[in-house]
């Protein structure tokens, strides 16, 4: 999409897949809340009212722990700038990384032959994908402040086309 100012713009939101560790945390939180509810029903907090405030604080903390396990990544491509934001719990946004296509060496599908020369150089790798193996993942390889960086993400077809139109020699859409 081209905006009214002539910039190429596209954005994608990808939800991170729930991991077994997330499930374990949720089960433990559920057990704790169940235990506190049982103590409340049995009248334990009536005898010790100070502990009731402590229990309420624990329940609020558990609420936020569960909310922050919902993570989404937003990719924003604007005329050669690619930003990666993390949205946690539907209310917290944090810019995780910004890269430019001036520092881009290659952008290609994960596992393609275009990435063969960029293997074990010890650069920093960022994974902003859903971690779902059935989704098509792409790898951005470029230079950062401290050497080479690799970014794994899942752009939409529209975003890929906009990136290809911006830099056709560096963006490899086919495998």
Tab-separated table of N, CA and C in Angstrom, residues 5-80:
chain	number	residue	atom	x	y	z
A	5	UNK	N	1.540	10.207	1.304
A	5	UNK	CA	2.829	10.878	1.190
A	5	UNK	C	3.775	10.156	0.235
A	6	UNK	N	3.331	9.049	-0.361
A	6	UNK	CA	4.153	8.309	-1.314
A	6	UNK	C	4.985	7.212	-0.691
A	7	UNK	N	4.884	7.003	0.614
A	7	UNK	CA	5.637	5.953	1.286
A	7	UNK	C	4.980	4.598	1.044
A	8	UNK	N	5.827	3.564	0.954
A	8	UNK	CA	5.327	2.195	0.900
A	8	UNK	C	5.093	1.767	2.340
A	9	UNK	N	3.903	1.221	2.630
A	9	UNK	CA	3.567	0.886	4.005
A	9	UNK	C	2.800	-0.423	4.054
A	10	UNK	N	3.175	-1.292	4.983
A	10	UNK	CA	2.391	-2.491	5.283
A	10	UNK	C	2.722	-2.933	6.702
A	11	UNK	N	1.741	-3.597	7.316
A	11	UNK	CA	1.945	-4.088	8.678
A	11	UNK	C	1.281	-5.442	8.829
A	12	UNK	N	1.847	-6.226	9.742
A	12	UNK	CA	1.355	-7.575	10.016
A	12	UNK	C	1.428	-7.787	11.527
A	13	UNK	N	0.414	-8.457	12.077
A	13	UNK	CA	0.438	-8.855	13.485
A	13	UNK	C	0.409	-10.377	13.542
A	14	UNK	N	1.354	-10.950	14.278
A	14	UNK	CA	1.493	-12.397	14.403
A	14	UNK	C	1.445	-12.754	15.878
A	15	UNK	N	0.597	-13.703	16.225
A	15	UNK	CA	0.493	-14.137	17.623
A	15	UNK	C	1.442	-15.302	17.872
A	16	UNK	N	2.222	-15.203	18.955
A	16	UNK	CA	3.168	-16.266	19.299
A	16	UNK	C	2.402	-17.479	19.831
A	17	UNK	N	2.830	-18.633	19.407
A	17	UNK	CA	2.210	-19.890	19.818
A	17	UNK	C	2.482	-20.151	21.298
A	18	UNK	N	1.489	-20.720	21.973
A	18	UNK	CA	1.630	-21.055	23.389
A	18	UNK	C	2.546	-22.274	23.518
A	19	UNK	N	3.511	-22.162	24.407
A	19	UNK	CA	4.487	-23.236	24.599
A	19	UNK	C	4.093	-24.101	25.790
A	20	UNK	N	4.687	-25.286	25.927
A	20	UNK	CA	4.433	-26.110	27.110
A	20	UNK	C	4.788	-25.394	28.423
A	21	UNK	N	5.807	-24.551	28.397
A	21	UNK	CA	6.160	-23.785	29.606
A	21	UNK	C	5.029	-22.833	29.992
A	22	UNK	N	4.371	-22.215	28.996
A	22	UNK	CA	3.226	-21.344	29.282
A	22	UNK	C	2.101	-22.129	29.938
A	23	UNK	N	1.877	-23.341	29.460
A	23	UNK	CA	0.810	-24.175	30.017
A	23	UNK	C	1.124	-24.545	31.468
A	24	UNK	N	2.387	-24.875	31.751
A	24	UNK	CA	2.789	-25.220	33.119
A	24	UNK	C	2.570	-24.023	34.051
A	25	UNK	N	2.950	-22.832	33.611
A	25	UNK	CA	2.758	-21.631	34.433
A	25	UNK	C	1.275	-21.412	34.699
A	26	UNK	N	0.435	-21.589	33.679
A	26	UNK	CA	-1.008	-21.394	33.860
A	26	UNK	C	-1.604	-22.411	34.826
A	27	UNK	N	-1.143	-23.648	34.759
A	27	UNK	CA	-1.645	-24.683	35.669
A	27	UNK	C	-1.240	-24.359	37.104
A	28	UNK	N	0.010	-23.976	37.310
A	28	UNK	CA	0.475	-23.618	38.658
A	28	UNK	C	-0.320	-22.424	39.196
A	29	UNK	N	-0.544	-21.415	38.357
A	29	UNK	CA	-1.335	-20.252	38.776
A	29	UNK	C	-2.760	-20.665	39.124
A	30	UNK	N	-3.338	-21.570	38.344
A	30	UNK	CA	-4.688	-22.054	38.623
A	30	UNK	C	-4.765	-22.785	39.947
A	31	UNK	N	-3.766	-23.594	40.247
A	31	UNK	CA	-3.735	-24.322	41.525
A	31	UNK	C	-3.645	-23.347	42.691
A	32	UNK	N	-2.812	-22.330	42.553
A	32	UNK	CA	-2.676	-21.343	43.627
A	32	UNK	C	-3.989	-20.601	43.855
A	33	UNK	N	-4.651	-20.173	42.764
A	33	UNK	CA	-5.925	-19.460	42.899
A	33	UNK	C	-6.977	-20.384	43.512
A	34	UNK	N	-7.014	-21.645	43.095
A	34	UNK	CA	-7.958	-22.605	43.662
A	34	UNK	C	-7.718	-22.766	45.173
A	35	UNK	N	-6.468	-22.884	45.553
A	35	UNK	CA	-6.108	-23.030	46.968
A	35	UNK	C	-6.542	-21.799	47.772
A	36	UNK	N	-6.303	-20.608	47.232
A	36	UNK	CA	-6.705	-19.384	47.932
A	36	UNK	C	-8.227	-19.267	48.022
A	37	UNK	N	-8.929	-19.682	46.968
A	37	UNK	CA	-10.401	-19.653	46.995
A	37	UNK	C	-10.939	-20.631	48.037
A	38	UNK	N	-10.305	-21.802	48.132
A	38	UNK	CA	-10.734	-22.786	49.126
A	38	UNK	C	-10.529	-22.244	50.543
A	39	UNK	N	-9.418	-21.583	50.771
A	39	UNK	CA	-9.170	-20.985	52.085
A	39	UNK	C	-10.198	-19.897	52.397
A	40	UNK	N	-10.591	-19.144	51.376
A	40	UNK	CA	-11.599	-18.097	51.569
A	40	UNK	C	-12.951	-18.705	51.933
A	41	UNK	N	-13.342	-19.748	51.207
A	41	UNK	CA	-14.627	-20.404	51.467
A	41	UNK	C	-14.648	-21.046	52.852
A	42	UNK	N	-13.535	-21.599	53.273
A	42	UNK	CA	-13.469	-22.245	54.583
A	42	UNK	C	-13.385	-21.236	55.731
A	43	UNK	N	-13.293	-19.936	55.424
A	43	UNK	CA	-13.276	-18.915	56.456
A	43	UNK	C	-11.919	-18.667	57.069
A	44	UNK	N	-10.858	-19.137	56.441
A	44	UNK	CA	-9.512	-18.974	56.973
A	44	UNK	C	-9.140	-17.504	57.083
A	45	UNK	N	-9.565	-16.702	56.108
A	45	UNK	CA	-9.187	-15.289	56.113
A	45	UNK	C	-9.970	-14.473	57.136
A	46	UNK	N	-11.098	-14.999	57.627
A	46	UNK	CA	-11.854	-14.301	58.666
A	46	UNK	C	-11.049	-14.270	59.972
A	47	UNK	N	-10.319	-15.359	60.233
A	47	UNK	CA	-9.504	-15.433	61.446
A	47	UNK	C	-8.239	-14.581	61.320
A	48	UNK	N	-7.719	-14.467	60.110
A	48	UNK	CA	-6.484	-13.696	59.870
A	48	UNK	C	-6.729	-12.706	58.720
A	49	UNK	N	-7.347	-11.554	58.987
A	49	UNK	CA	-7.703	-10.621	57.923
A	49	UNK	C	-6.497	-10.025	57.185
A	50	UNK	N	-5.354	-9.973	57.814
A	50	UNK	CA	-4.149	-9.461	57.140
A	50	UNK	C	-3.737	-10.339	55.973
A	51	UNK	N	-3.976	-11.624	56.111
A	51	UNK	CA	-3.638	-12.542	55.019
A	51	UNK	C	-4.577	-12.378	53.821
A	52	UNK	N	-5.778	-11.856	54.046
A	52	UNK	CA	-6.716	-11.645	52.942
A	52	UNK	C	-6.140	-10.627	51.946
A	53	UNK	N	-5.557	-9.557	52.474
A	53	UNK	CA	-4.935	-8.552	51.598
A	53	UNK	C	-3.775	-9.175	50.827
A	54	UNK	N	-2.981	-9.986	51.503
A	54	UNK	CA	-1.875	-10.689	50.850
A	54	UNK	C	-2.403	-11.608	49.748
A	55	UNK	N	-3.499	-12.308	50.001
A	55	UNK	CA	-4.086	-13.213	49.003
A	55	UNK	C	-4.609	-12.438	47.799
A	56	UNK	N	-5.221	-11.290	48.032
A	56	UNK	CA	-5.714	-10.462	46.920
A	56	UNK	C	-4.548	-9.990	46.056
A	57	UNK	N	-3.464	-9.596	46.679
A	57	UNK	CA	-2.271	-9.165	45.931
A	57	UNK	C	-1.740	-10.320	45.086
A	58	UNK	N	-1.713	-11.518	45.641
A	58	UNK	CA	-1.247	-12.692	44.888
A	58	UNK	C	-2.149	-12.951	43.685
A	59	UNK	N	-3.459	-12.843	43.861
A	59	UNK	CA	-4.396	-13.068	42.750
A	59	UNK	C	-4.197	-12.027	41.654
A	60	UNK	N	-3.963	-10.777	42.020
A	60	UNK	CA	-3.718	-9.728	41.023
A	60	UNK	C	-2.420	-10.004	40.269
A	61	UNK	N	-1.392	-10.415	40.969
A	61	UNK	CA	-0.119	-10.751	40.308
A	61	UNK	C	-0.308	-11.912	39.346
A	62	UNK	N	-1.046	-12.923	39.752
A	62	UNK	CA	-1.313	-14.071	38.882
A	62	UNK	C	-2.074	-13.630	37.634
A	63	UNK	N	-3.027	-12.727	37.805
A	63	UNK	CA	-3.788	-12.198	36.665
A	63	UNK	C	-2.841	-11.588	35.633
A	64	UNK	N	-1.892	-10.763	36.091
A	64	UNK	CA	-0.963	-10.134	35.160
A	64	UNK	C	0.025	-11.129	34.564
A	65	UNK	N	0.428	-12.130	35.315
A	65	UNK	CA	1.316	-13.167	34.771
A	65	UNK	C	0.635	-13.871	33.605
A	66	UNK	N	-0.623	-14.225	33.791
A	66	UNK	CA	-1.353	-14.918	32.719
A	66	UNK	C	-1.576	-13.990	31.529
A	67	UNK	N	-1.917	-12.728	31.789
A	67	UNK	CA	-2.137	-11.771	30.691
A	67	UNK	C	-0.874	-11.553	29.873
A	68	UNK	N	0.287	-11.457	30.538
A	68	UNK	CA	1.531	-11.186	29.825
A	68	UNK	C	2.047	-12.392	29.050
A	69	UNK	N	1.431	-13.553	29.215
A	69	UNK	CA	1.834	-14.702	28.416
A	69	UNK	C	1.285	-14.613	27.001
A	70	UNK	N	0.307	-13.768	26.777
A	70	UNK	CA	-0.200	-13.544	25.424
A	70	UNK	C	0.733	-12.541	24.749
A	71	UNK	N	1.493	-13.017	23.766
A	71	UNK	CA	2.475	-12.171	23.093
A	71	UNK	C	2.169	-12.156	21.598
A	72	UNK	N	2.166	-10.956	21.039
A	72	UNK	CA	2.007	-10.776	19.602
A	72	UNK	C	3.157	-9.909	19.107
A	73	UNK	N	3.542	-10.143	17.865
A	73	UNK	CA	4.564	-9.313	17.240
A	73	UNK	C	3.918	-8.551	16.100
A	74	UNK	N	4.268	-7.279	16.006
A	74	UNK	CA	3.781	-6.461	14.904
A	74	UNK	C	4.975	-6.048	14.059
A	75	UNK	N	4.875	-6.303	12.761
A	75	UNK	CA	5.907	-5.895	11.821
A	75	UNK	C	5.357	-4.706	11.042
A	76	UNK	N	6.155	-3.656	10.940
A	76	UNK	CA	5.748	-2.473	10.188
A	76	UNK	C	6.855	-2.152	9.187
A	77	UNK	N	6.509	-2.193	7.901
A	77	UNK	CA	7.453	-1.863	6.838
A	77	UNK	C	7.032	-0.536	6.225
A	78	UNK	N	7.925	0.447	6.290
A	78	UNK	CA	7.651	1.764	5.719
A	78	UNK	C	8.864	2.218	4.923
A	79	UNK	N	8.774	2.131	3.614
A	79	UNK	CA	9.804	2.659	2.707
A	79	UNK	C	11.228	2.367	3.164
A	80	UNK	N	11.550	1.109	3.349
A	80	UNK	CA	12.910	0.716	3.680
A	80	UNK	C	13.198	0.563	5.162
